[in-house]
Amino acid sequence: MKIIVCVKQVPVRDSALRLDSEGKWLDESDLSWEMNEPDAYALEEALQLKEKLGGDVVVLCAGPPRVQTTIREALAKGADRGIHIETEDKERPDALATARRLADVVRADAPDLVLTGLQSDDLGYGQTGVILAELLGFSHATIVMDIEPQGSAVRVKRELEDGWFQHVVLQLPAVLTIQSGIRRLRYATLMGIKKAKTKEVKTVSAATAPGGSETNRVSLPSRTKGSQILSGDARQVAHDLVEKLRFEARVL
Amino acid sequence: MSTLVVLEQRGAKWSRISFEALAAATQIGDPIEAVVIGRDVTGLVEEAAGHPVQKIFVLSDERLAEYTPDAYTISLEQLIKARSPKSVVFPHTYQVRDYAPKLAARFGQVLLSDVVNVKKEDGLVFVRQLFQGKLNAEVKAAGEPAFVSIQSGAFRATEPGGNKVPAEDFPVTIDPAQIRSKPEAPFREGARSVDLSAAELIVAVGRGIKEKENLRIVEELAEVLGAELAASRPICDNGWLPMERQVGSSGQTVTPKVYFAVGISGAIQHLVGMKGSKTVVAINKDENAPIFETADYGVVGDLFEVVPALVQEIRKEKV
Ligand SMILES: Cc1cc2nc3c(=O)[nH]c(=O)nc-3n(C[C@H](O)[C@H](O)[C@H](O)COP(=O)(O)OP(=O)(O)OC[C@H]3O[C@@H](n4cnc5c(N)ncnc54)[C@H](O)[C@@H]3O)c2cc1C
Ligand SMILES: Nc1ncnc2c1ncn2[C@@H]1O[C@H](COP(=O)(O)O)[C@@H](O)[C@H]1O
C-alpha cells in the first residue's frame, strides 16, 4: 500500500506569541518549530500500516526551507522518502491554497491512501485533508481512530461527539484525517536518524495557488469575563483561594 | 441577497448549536433562509416557530437518510446554486467539519471555520480563533458565497416562540454511484465505569503536568477534596489516564460545583465539556491561557507549587 502522509510544521506548543509590527501576523523571529501533533499520529498510523501490509510511506510537507527538519524527523521515524513543496517565507496560505498545492503533488504520486492530521495547531482550519480529497476526487473520512484495510476499500472508525463512534467503509483511494491518540507514538532511534540522512527528499517549488480568504489582522483576544486572578506566593494564594471557595462561592 | 443557515438535527432533535449559528447569521443582516436535512422533520419545523428565519428548506431524499459527506455535499450544492445566498452559515460540529470544507471547495471557497464573532466593516469580517484560542484573526471571504462555521458557545442561541416558519421541500438529485462511503450504525464503547457527569467536585489535569509520574500531585488534591479525577485529551492519548476520564467534545460533559483545571490551556474542545460547571478554578502558569476566560478564579502560577500548597491548606482546614 502506498501512503502519503501530509505533515505540517507549526510553532512549538506554548510558544510566547508576539504580533508583528503591522498586526497582520506573528513575529516569527523568535519561534521554534515542531511537527503538528496530530500529524505525528498520522505518520505513526502510516508506519504501522506499512509494517503490516508492506508498501511505501511518503511524507509531504509544504512550507519554507525550515520545514526540512520536520521532514527529516519523519524519515528518521521510518518514512521512506520526503517531498518538500517549498514556499516563500512570507506567504500565509489558507487551507484551500495549501490543499491545492498538496493536490498537485499527490496526483502525480498516485497513492492508495493519504493521511493528514485532523487539525493544525496554528491555523486550526481542520479542513486541508477534506479539501484535498475534493480536489483529487478521492473519498474521505475525518477524525479517524482506526483503519482496517479491506482490499480496494478501508473500514475506518470515526469519532463522533459525546463519546460516540462509527465505522465507515470507504473506497480507495481515500484521504483520512487522523485524530490524536490513534496509536502510541514511537521515537526516532539513533539508527533511524542515521538512515534518514541517506533518504531522498525531493524539493519542488510551489506554484501560485489562490486561497479563499484574506486575513486583515490578528490580535490577542481581550478578556471579557471578570475572573478573579490570584498570583504570588503559592501558600498565600492557596490560602486565599480556599477562603474564596468557602465563603464567597460557598462551594467547598 | 440572503444568508443560508444549515441547521443540524439528530434523531429528530435540534442541536442547540444550530440556533447559535442562526444568531450569528442575524448579525450579518441579510434575510435568513434555513435548511434542514432529514425525514419526518415536520415536528422540528414546528418547533422552529419564532426563530428569525423566513423559510426552511427540507431535504428529505432517501439517500440522505444516513449521513455521508458525498450526499450532503451534492444536495447542499444544489440548494446553494438554486438560492444563491451571499453567506452560508453552519454550526461548527463534527459533521460540519466532515463535509462543509468539501462543499466550500466546490465553490472555490474556503470554510471560515470556528468563527466567534461577526463584524461589518467594509464588507463582512469574521473573527476566527487561531492557536486554540490564543489568537484571533479577522478574515474576509475572497468571494461569494462566504462559507462560515460558528464555534459552540460563541453566540447566544436565538429563541423560539412566535410565528410559524414556512417549510418547503427542496427535491435533490443524487446518483447513488456518487456516494463512496458506507456508514455503519453509531456506537458507544462499552459501559463507562466512571460517570463524571454526577460528580460534585472534579480535579482535571492537562498537559502542564508534563509526566505520568507527576499525576500523584493532582491525585492528592482530588483525594483531600473527595473529588473525581478527570483529564484533557492529551493525557488520555498518552495513556496516562483512561479515556473515560476525558472531558470535552469527544469525552464527557460535566457540571460539578467546582472544576479545578490544572495545567489545561482551555481549547474549545475541552471547554464545551466543562463550561457548565458552577465554579471554575484554573491553575496555569501562562497568564494569557484561554482557560482564564472561563474561570471564576484563576491562579497564575506553577502547578507544582500551587497544587501541593492547596493540598496542605485544605488538610489544615479539615482538622
Ligand atoms: C475534533 C477534536 C476533538 C477534541 N476533543 C477533545 C476533548 O474531548 N477533550 C480535550 O480536552 N481536548 C480535546 N481536543 C484537543 C484540544 O483541542 C486541545 O488540544 C487539548 O484540550 C489541549 O489539552 P491541554 O490543555 O491539556 O494541553 P495544552 O494545550 O498543551 O496546555 C497545557 C497548559 O499547561 C500550562 N502549563 C504548563 N506547565 C505548567 C506548570 N508548571 N504549571 C501550570 N501550568 C502549566 C500551559 O501554560 C498550557 O496552558 C480535541 C481536538 C479536536 C480537534
Ligand atoms: N503546509 C502543509 N504541508 C503539509 N500538510 C499540511 C500543511 N498544512 C496542513 N497540512 C495537513 O492538513 C492538516 C489539517 O490542517 P488545517 O486544515 O490547517 O487544520 C494538518 O494536520 C496536516 O496534516
XYZ file of C-alpha atoms and ligand atoms in Angstrom:
647
model
C 0.000 0.000 0.000
C 1.327 3.396 -0.951
C 0.616 6.014 1.656
C 1.312 9.748 1.598
C 1.327 11.487 4.959
C 0.881 15.259 4.978
C 2.706 16.872 7.864
C 2.857 20.495 8.796
C 5.455 22.348 10.798
C 3.978 24.611 13.468
C 5.372 26.779 16.290
C 6.367 24.780 19.354
C 3.466 24.370 21.752
C 3.321 27.022 24.476
C 5.447 29.428 22.421
C 5.006 33.023 23.538
C 3.012 34.601 20.713
C 4.027 38.107 19.716
C 2.443 40.085 16.895
C 4.420 41.634 14.057
C 4.590 45.411 13.758
C 1.659 45.599 11.321
C -0.570 43.349 13.408
C -1.050 41.157 10.336
C 0.638 38.062 11.653
C 3.019 36.799 14.303
C 6.541 37.941 14.739
C 8.149 34.647 13.820
C 11.737 35.628 14.521
C 11.959 34.008 17.973
C 9.796 30.972 17.332
C 10.980 27.378 17.350
C 9.120 24.817 15.266
C 7.910 21.250 15.549
C 5.698 18.714 13.803
C 1.981 19.400 14.254
C 0.890 16.884 16.881
C -1.984 15.132 15.068
C 0.349 14.742 12.071
C 2.747 12.761 14.240
C -0.154 10.382 14.900
C -0.959 10.256 11.159
C 2.652 9.325 10.493
C 2.595 6.668 13.202
C -0.530 5.102 11.727
C 1.041 5.078 8.254
C 4.176 3.390 9.568
C 2.146 0.727 11.355
C 0.073 0.065 8.219
C 3.284 -0.338 6.267
C 4.675 -2.756 8.843
C 1.528 -4.843 8.471
C 0.968 -4.670 4.728
C 4.236 -3.566 3.177
C 4.453 -0.644 0.797
C 5.773 2.859 0.900
C 5.316 5.814 3.224
C 5.961 9.212 1.654
C 5.978 12.320 3.806
C 4.737 15.522 2.184
C 5.175 18.988 3.615
C 4.606 22.468 2.214
C 6.469 25.350 3.801
C 9.610 27.483 3.782
C 13.073 25.859 3.947
C 12.880 25.414 7.751
C 10.345 22.571 7.333
C 13.153 20.296 6.130
C 13.883 19.439 9.768
C 10.339 18.131 10.197
C 10.621 16.058 7.026
C 13.904 14.585 8.306
C 12.271 13.766 11.609
C 9.581 11.803 9.782
C 12.223 9.982 7.769
C 14.099 9.155 10.963
C 10.953 7.581 12.358
C 10.657 5.364 9.302
C 9.106 7.174 6.332
C 10.753 6.087 3.073
C 11.109 9.405 1.302
C 10.057 13.019 1.504
C 8.612 15.683 -0.745
C 9.056 19.323 0.184
C 6.869 21.903 -1.544
C 8.947 24.984 -0.958
C 7.017 28.186 -0.334
C 8.108 31.740 0.280
C 8.843 32.666 3.865
C 6.302 35.465 3.949
C 3.405 33.590 2.456
C 0.329 32.872 4.572
C -1.605 30.310 2.551
C -5.013 29.263 3.858
C -6.270 25.679 3.824
C -7.549 25.940 0.253
C -4.291 27.311 -1.134
C -2.306 24.649 0.711
C -4.623 21.843 -0.378
C -4.276 22.966 -3.997
C -0.515 22.663 -3.779
C -0.602 19.343 -1.981
C -3.083 18.038 -4.561
C -0.696 18.656 -7.460
C 1.958 16.509 -5.828
C -0.367 13.783 -4.589
C -1.954 13.423 -8.005
C 1.418 12.790 -9.600
C 2.350 10.208 -6.953
C -0.973 8.295 -7.146
C -1.153 6.828 -3.623
C -3.787 4.442 -2.278
C -4.176 6.394 0.904
C -3.422 9.937 2.050
C -3.291 10.626 5.781
C -3.384 14.099 7.305
C -3.760 15.347 10.837
C -7.289 16.405 11.730
C -6.272 19.972 12.523
C -3.232 22.213 12.594
C -2.307 23.727 15.941
C -1.607 27.154 14.460
C -4.213 27.915 11.770
C -6.712 25.369 13.025
C -8.770 25.178 9.846
C -9.405 21.468 10.324
C -10.037 21.044 6.635
C -6.937 20.710 4.476
C -7.443 16.941 4.152
C -11.118 17.246 3.239
C -10.410 19.851 0.559
C -7.558 17.725 -0.724
C -9.940 14.792 -1.171
C -12.374 17.000 -3.079
C -9.659 18.344 -5.384
C -8.346 14.849 -6.083
C -11.735 13.185 -6.450
C -10.837 10.820 -3.560
C -13.279 9.674 -0.901
C -12.563 10.825 2.658
C -13.340 10.413 6.335
C -12.446 12.726 9.216
C -11.492 12.265 12.879
C -10.326 8.722 12.278
C -9.382 6.494 15.225
C -8.692 3.177 13.459
C -8.026 1.895 9.953
C -8.745 -1.644 8.717
C -7.600 -2.277 5.136
C -10.077 -4.395 3.125
C -8.643 -4.879 -0.353
C -9.719 -1.961 -2.503
C -11.501 -0.379 0.460
C -10.786 0.621 4.052
C -13.034 0.351 7.066
C -12.341 3.203 9.460
C -13.554 4.086 12.908
C -14.647 7.717 13.146
C -15.022 9.634 16.352
C -18.357 11.413 16.748
C -19.351 13.796 19.513
C -20.033 12.850 23.165
C -18.158 9.560 23.172
C -19.904 8.053 20.128
C -18.090 6.287 17.295
C -18.996 4.985 13.887
C -17.455 2.636 11.358
C -17.438 3.707 7.731
C -16.291 1.728 4.708
C -14.614 3.830 2.021
C -13.447 3.105 -1.477
C -9.768 3.699 -2.182
C -8.057 5.958 -2.936
C -9.068 7.916 0.117
C -7.937 10.770 2.334
C -8.254 10.181 6.082
C -7.777 12.859 8.734
C -6.298 11.290 11.836
C -7.237 12.090 15.427
C -4.577 12.326 18.123
C -4.251 9.232 20.253
C -4.893 6.673 17.488
C -1.684 4.807 18.477
C 1.227 5.266 20.836
C 3.904 7.364 19.168
C 7.364 5.956 18.541
C 10.611 7.827 18.981
C 13.252 8.042 16.297
C 16.143 5.678 17.030
C 19.786 6.616 16.529
C 19.861 4.147 13.671
C 16.771 5.799 12.183
C 18.334 9.237 12.416
C 21.432 7.976 10.663
C 19.462 6.281 7.920
C 17.308 9.374 7.383
C 20.347 11.249 6.115
C 20.553 8.978 3.106
C 16.868 9.041 2.233
C 15.583 11.041 -0.684
C 13.869 14.396 -0.161
C 12.605 15.942 -3.349
C 12.052 19.687 -3.321
C 9.545 21.210 -5.687
C 8.796 24.908 -5.802
C 5.265 25.892 -5.011
C 3.055 27.027 -7.825
C 0.841 30.028 -7.143
C -2.390 28.781 -5.654
C -5.336 31.017 -4.840
C -6.905 30.665 -1.416
C -10.390 31.617 -0.352
C -9.742 34.160 2.362
C -7.892 37.269 3.315
C -6.610 37.992 6.818
C -6.951 41.660 7.759
C -5.329 41.467 11.147
C -4.608 39.280 14.140
C -4.886 40.193 17.800
C -4.684 38.714 21.251
C -8.229 38.079 22.489
C -9.372 40.597 25.036
C -10.663 39.232 28.283
C -14.318 39.922 28.840
C -15.196 37.834 31.836
C -14.175 39.366 35.121
C -12.446 36.369 36.621
C -10.569 36.934 39.845
C -6.892 36.363 39.277
C -4.649 35.348 42.137
C -0.896 35.249 41.898
C 2.177 35.449 44.052
C 3.390 33.239 46.874
C 1.898 29.761 46.456
C 0.951 29.342 50.109
C -0.766 32.695 50.273
C -2.589 32.014 47.008
C -3.707 28.604 48.279
C -4.983 30.163 51.471
C -6.873 32.919 49.645
C -8.340 30.533 47.120
C -9.704 28.155 49.750
C -11.221 31.101 51.637
C -12.917 32.323 48.492
C -14.261 28.904 47.594
C -15.602 28.511 51.127
C -17.054 31.894 51.917
C -17.528 33.680 48.606
C -18.510 30.950 46.160
C -19.641 28.671 49.027
C -18.802 25.565 47.121
C -16.411 23.806 49.492
C -29.140 38.742 -1.047
C -29.707 36.240 1.691
C -27.966 34.131 4.277
C -28.487 30.388 4.284
C -28.175 28.700 7.666
C -27.662 24.947 7.768
C -29.476 23.681 10.854
C -28.337 20.388 12.332
C -30.644 17.841 13.901
C -30.050 14.368 15.221
C -32.730 11.802 15.876
C -35.470 14.389 15.268
C -33.997 16.758 17.870
C -32.470 20.122 17.060
C -28.847 20.520 18.017
C -28.839 23.619 20.145
C -25.729 24.935 18.418
C -27.859 25.282 15.265
C -29.565 28.251 16.845
C -26.247 29.732 17.870
C -25.321 29.641 14.178
C -28.650 31.300 13.488
C -27.837 34.019 15.989
C -24.537 34.635 14.221
C -26.396 34.845 10.930
C -28.666 37.587 12.247
C -25.555 39.729 12.724
C -24.847 39.529 9.013
C -28.037 41.459 8.461
C -29.372 39.796 5.313
C -32.709 37.936 5.278
C -32.246 34.386 6.535
C -33.300 31.140 4.963
C -32.535 27.836 6.636
C -32.194 24.248 5.568
C -32.668 21.007 7.466
C -31.730 17.576 6.209
C -33.780 14.571 7.237
C -37.091 12.806 7.002
C -40.022 13.313 9.335
C -38.939 16.789 10.309
C -42.426 18.313 10.422
C -42.251 18.405 14.211
C -38.898 20.103 14.098
C -40.114 22.749 11.696
C -42.980 23.461 14.077
C -40.556 23.804 16.969
C -38.613 26.347 14.948
C -41.540 28.785 15.085
C -40.438 32.210 16.159
C -36.818 31.884 15.145
C -35.670 34.649 12.784
C -35.994 32.593 9.610
C -38.084 33.380 6.559
C -38.278 29.855 5.242
C -36.922 26.407 5.979
C -35.980 24.168 3.099
C -36.380 20.483 3.837
C -34.073 17.996 2.125
C -35.586 14.577 2.654
C -34.247 12.388 -0.138
C -33.881 8.754 0.956
C -30.174 8.915 0.118
C -29.819 11.480 2.880
C -31.303 9.144 5.481
C -27.790 8.286 6.662
C -25.146 10.942 6.751
C -22.463 10.691 4.073
C -20.246 13.605 3.082
C -20.922 12.920 -0.592
C -24.719 13.029 -0.401
C -24.746 16.067 1.899
C -22.326 17.954 -0.330
C -24.203 17.159 -3.526
C -27.571 18.174 -2.056
C -26.437 21.385 -0.441
C -24.560 22.317 -3.589
C -27.856 22.080 -5.475
C -29.687 24.186 -2.913
C -26.980 26.849 -2.836
C -26.939 27.064 -6.617
C -30.713 27.464 -6.628
C -30.838 30.128 -3.900
C -27.529 31.975 -4.480
C -27.080 33.122 -0.877
C -24.365 35.642 -0.071
C -23.333 33.722 3.029
C -23.762 30.129 4.164
C -23.549 29.640 7.914
C -23.053 26.326 9.740
C -22.689 25.293 13.370
C -19.104 24.036 13.824
C -19.966 20.408 14.620
C -18.046 17.236 13.813
C -20.464 16.569 10.968
C -19.963 20.024 9.508
C -16.185 19.590 9.783
C -16.626 16.454 7.693
C -18.409 17.902 4.654
C -18.534 21.715 4.706
C -14.892 22.181 3.574
C -15.666 19.949 0.591
C -18.800 21.912 -0.219
C -16.983 25.242 0.054
C -14.194 23.962 -2.201
C -16.790 23.202 -4.885
C -17.480 26.929 -4.965
C -13.769 27.771 -4.957
C -14.060 28.955 -1.351
C -12.526 28.027 1.960
C -14.692 27.449 5.025
C -14.027 30.200 7.561
C -14.132 27.752 10.433
C -14.538 28.191 14.183
C -15.829 31.757 13.945
C -16.501 33.542 17.244
C -17.604 36.978 16.062
C -19.085 38.711 13.037
C -18.299 42.350 12.231
C -19.415 44.652 9.478
C -16.677 46.935 8.223
C -16.246 47.481 4.508
C -17.807 44.099 3.945
C -18.243 41.211 6.331
C -15.371 40.401 8.644
C -15.330 37.144 10.575
C -13.246 36.660 13.684
C -11.844 33.152 13.940
C -9.591 31.580 16.509
C -6.018 30.541 15.886
C -3.647 28.627 18.143
C -6.524 27.001 20.019
C -7.925 30.296 21.191
C -4.694 32.103 21.964
C -5.029 34.421 18.974
C -7.899 35.935 16.971
C -7.760 36.568 13.240
C -10.086 38.873 11.324
C -10.746 37.337 7.962
C -12.783 38.068 4.881
C -14.003 35.597 2.327
C -12.335 36.058 -1.031
C -15.583 35.537 -2.936
C -19.245 34.613 -2.683
C -20.860 32.881 -1.075
C -18.896 33.142 2.152
C -18.860 29.792 3.986
C -18.688 30.224 7.742
C -18.916 27.803 10.680
C -19.725 29.091 14.146
C -17.931 27.937 17.280
C -20.032 26.399 20.020
C -20.929 28.875 22.752
C -19.783 31.981 20.878
C -23.298 33.313 20.248
C -26.410 33.182 22.378
C -28.892 30.909 20.619
C -31.988 32.538 19.144
C -35.205 31.740 20.990
C -38.342 30.054 19.669
C -41.912 31.172 20.311
C -43.773 33.119 17.657
C -44.967 32.794 14.139
C -44.666 29.542 12.290
C -41.818 29.305 9.831
C -42.958 28.169 6.394
C -41.295 24.991 5.154
C -40.635 23.994 1.589
C -39.481 20.656 0.248
C -36.424 21.009 -1.915
C -36.001 17.983 -4.157
C -32.429 16.961 -4.892
C -30.909 14.607 -7.433
C -28.366 12.159 -6.076
C -26.850 9.433 -8.197
C -26.091 6.529 -5.817
C -22.809 5.918 -7.640
C -21.609 9.271 -6.310
C -21.754 8.035 -2.721
C -18.398 6.467 -1.990
C -18.697 5.682 1.686
C -20.875 3.299 3.591
C -21.607 4.244 7.181
C -22.470 1.700 9.874
C -24.563 2.388 12.959
C -23.012 4.719 15.583
C -21.987 3.005 18.818
C -20.526 3.694 22.222
C -17.517 1.903 23.574
C -18.682 -0.484 26.324
C -20.243 0.734 29.534
C -18.458 3.550 31.267
C -17.156 2.575 34.653
C -16.625 6.206 35.541
C -19.532 8.610 35.370
C -18.160 12.092 35.790
C -21.460 13.758 34.965
C -22.721 13.265 38.504
C -19.519 14.382 40.260
C -19.794 17.398 42.550
C -16.098 18.142 42.601
C -13.671 17.490 39.777
C -9.928 17.933 39.569
C -8.948 17.882 35.901
C -5.376 17.679 34.768
C -3.807 18.722 31.481
C -0.534 18.557 29.691
C 1.002 21.038 32.122
C 1.594 18.039 34.403
C 4.355 17.008 31.968
C 4.928 13.399 33.080
C 2.834 10.494 34.163
C 4.785 10.224 37.405
C 3.658 13.732 38.351
C -0.011 12.719 38.346
C 0.397 11.886 42.022
C 0.283 15.617 42.753
C -3.209 16.078 41.352
C -4.417 12.728 42.661
C -3.604 14.002 46.103
C -5.647 17.143 45.547
C -8.558 15.023 44.343
C -8.226 12.828 47.425
C -8.288 15.600 50.006
C -11.260 17.157 48.273
C -13.082 13.892 47.721
C -13.148 14.854 44.040
C -13.151 12.789 40.870
C -10.060 12.953 38.708
C -10.526 13.992 35.079
C -8.233 14.994 32.241
C -7.813 16.792 28.957
C -7.386 14.755 25.832
C -3.571 14.597 25.557
C -3.363 12.968 28.982
C -5.673 10.182 27.804
C -3.987 9.994 24.366
C -0.728 9.281 26.169
C -2.416 6.537 28.132
C -1.668 8.232 31.468
C -5.334 8.126 32.446
C -8.124 6.037 30.892
C -10.186 7.592 28.078
C -13.278 7.541 30.225
C -11.795 10.317 32.346
C -11.567 12.651 29.366
C -13.659 15.789 29.480
C -14.625 17.604 26.301
C -16.351 17.355 22.967
C -15.215 13.805 22.430
C -15.272 12.905 26.111
C -17.691 13.530 28.938
C -19.725 16.642 29.700
C -19.578 17.617 33.339
C -21.316 20.140 35.583
C -19.735 19.937 39.030
C -19.938 22.551 41.772
C -16.219 23.129 41.384
C -13.993 22.223 38.451
C -10.269 22.601 39.013
C -8.473 22.902 35.655
C -4.831 22.202 36.410
C -2.321 22.827 33.601
C -5.083 22.921 30.973
C -4.908 25.617 28.294
C -8.638 25.877 27.581
C -9.059 24.758 23.969
C -12.690 24.958 22.825
C -12.981 21.158 22.593
C -12.178 20.986 26.286
C -14.314 23.969 27.283
C -17.511 22.559 25.776
C -17.282 19.672 28.209
C -16.891 21.723 31.410
C -18.196 25.234 30.980
C -21.459 24.290 32.645
C -19.564 23.905 35.937
C -20.807 26.171 38.691
C -17.380 27.418 39.683
C -14.214 27.009 37.634
C -10.769 27.318 39.161
C -7.870 27.464 36.703
C -4.264 26.943 37.655
C -1.917 27.811 34.825
C 1.485 29.406 34.556
C 0.587 31.313 31.382
C -1.436 34.407 32.237
C -2.726 34.504 28.646
C -4.040 30.938 28.675
C -7.609 30.936 27.270
C -8.846 28.911 30.258
C -8.764 32.077 32.382
C -11.614 33.458 30.286
C -13.823 30.608 31.514
C -12.509 30.594 35.093
C -14.164 32.282 38.054
C -10.902 32.060 39.985
C -7.619 31.981 38.181
C -4.272 31.211 39.736
C -1.355 32.316 37.598
C 1.435 30.137 38.839
C 3.378 26.922 38.678
C 1.105 23.988 39.404
C 3.987 22.111 41.017
C 3.988 24.771 43.751
C 0.348 25.770 43.827
C -1.261 22.317 43.945
C 0.792 20.971 46.898
C 0.151 24.250 48.752
C -3.538 23.827 48.099
C -3.460 20.268 49.416
C -1.807 21.475 52.607
C -4.260 24.307 53.024
C -7.286 22.036 52.633
C -5.812 19.463 55.041
C -5.221 22.228 57.546
C -8.798 23.461 57.335
C -10.101 19.959 57.783
C -8.619 19.353 61.234
C -12.052 17.164 16.955
C -11.295 17.402 18.229
C -11.788 16.865 19.400
C -11.126 17.085 20.603
N -11.679 16.604 21.753
C -11.125 16.949 22.939
C -11.738 16.569 24.175
O -12.786 15.917 24.210
N -11.143 16.955 25.324
C -9.993 17.709 25.342
O -9.505 18.049 26.437
N -9.380 18.055 24.192
C -9.915 17.693 23.000
N -9.285 18.058 21.844
C -7.926 18.647 21.916
C -7.915 20.113 22.226
O -8.009 20.844 21.024
C -6.587 20.520 22.907
O -5.512 20.112 22.102
C -6.424 19.909 24.292
O -7.588 20.121 25.070
C -5.233 20.526 24.969
O -5.012 19.907 26.212
P -4.225 20.662 27.378
O -4.896 21.922 27.699
O -4.031 19.674 28.470
O -2.777 20.884 26.723
P -2.067 22.206 26.245
O -2.914 22.950 25.295
O -0.711 21.801 25.833
O -1.978 23.107 27.549
C -1.132 22.856 28.630
C -1.233 24.040 29.567
O -0.468 23.792 30.728
C 0.144 25.003 31.138
N 1.316 24.655 31.948
C 2.460 24.087 31.534
N 3.287 23.901 32.574
C 2.653 24.355 33.674
C 3.002 24.433 35.052
N 4.169 24.003 35.506
N 2.119 24.983 35.900
C 0.916 25.440 35.458
N 0.542 25.381 34.170
C 1.393 24.841 33.278
C 0.483 25.720 29.860
O 0.589 27.119 30.066
C -0.713 25.348 28.967
O -1.724 26.341 29.033
C -9.927 17.835 20.630
C -9.436 18.370 19.438
C -10.099 18.161 18.247
C -9.561 18.796 17.003
N 1.691 23.153 4.778
C 1.275 21.884 4.937
N 2.035 20.847 4.482
C 1.613 19.573 4.624
N 0.457 19.240 5.250
C -0.321 20.236 5.719
C 0.029 21.600 5.588
N -0.938 22.344 6.144
C -1.861 21.479 6.626
N -1.490 20.208 6.365
C -2.201 18.970 6.762
O -3.565 19.263 6.945
C -3.961 19.000 8.287
C -5.035 19.938 8.725
O -4.592 21.276 8.717
P -5.608 22.505 8.863
O -6.615 22.349 7.780
O -4.767 23.737 8.715
O -6.197 22.411 10.218
C -2.663 19.056 9.081
O -2.778 18.294 10.258
C -1.671 18.468 8.087
O -1.719 17.049 8.084
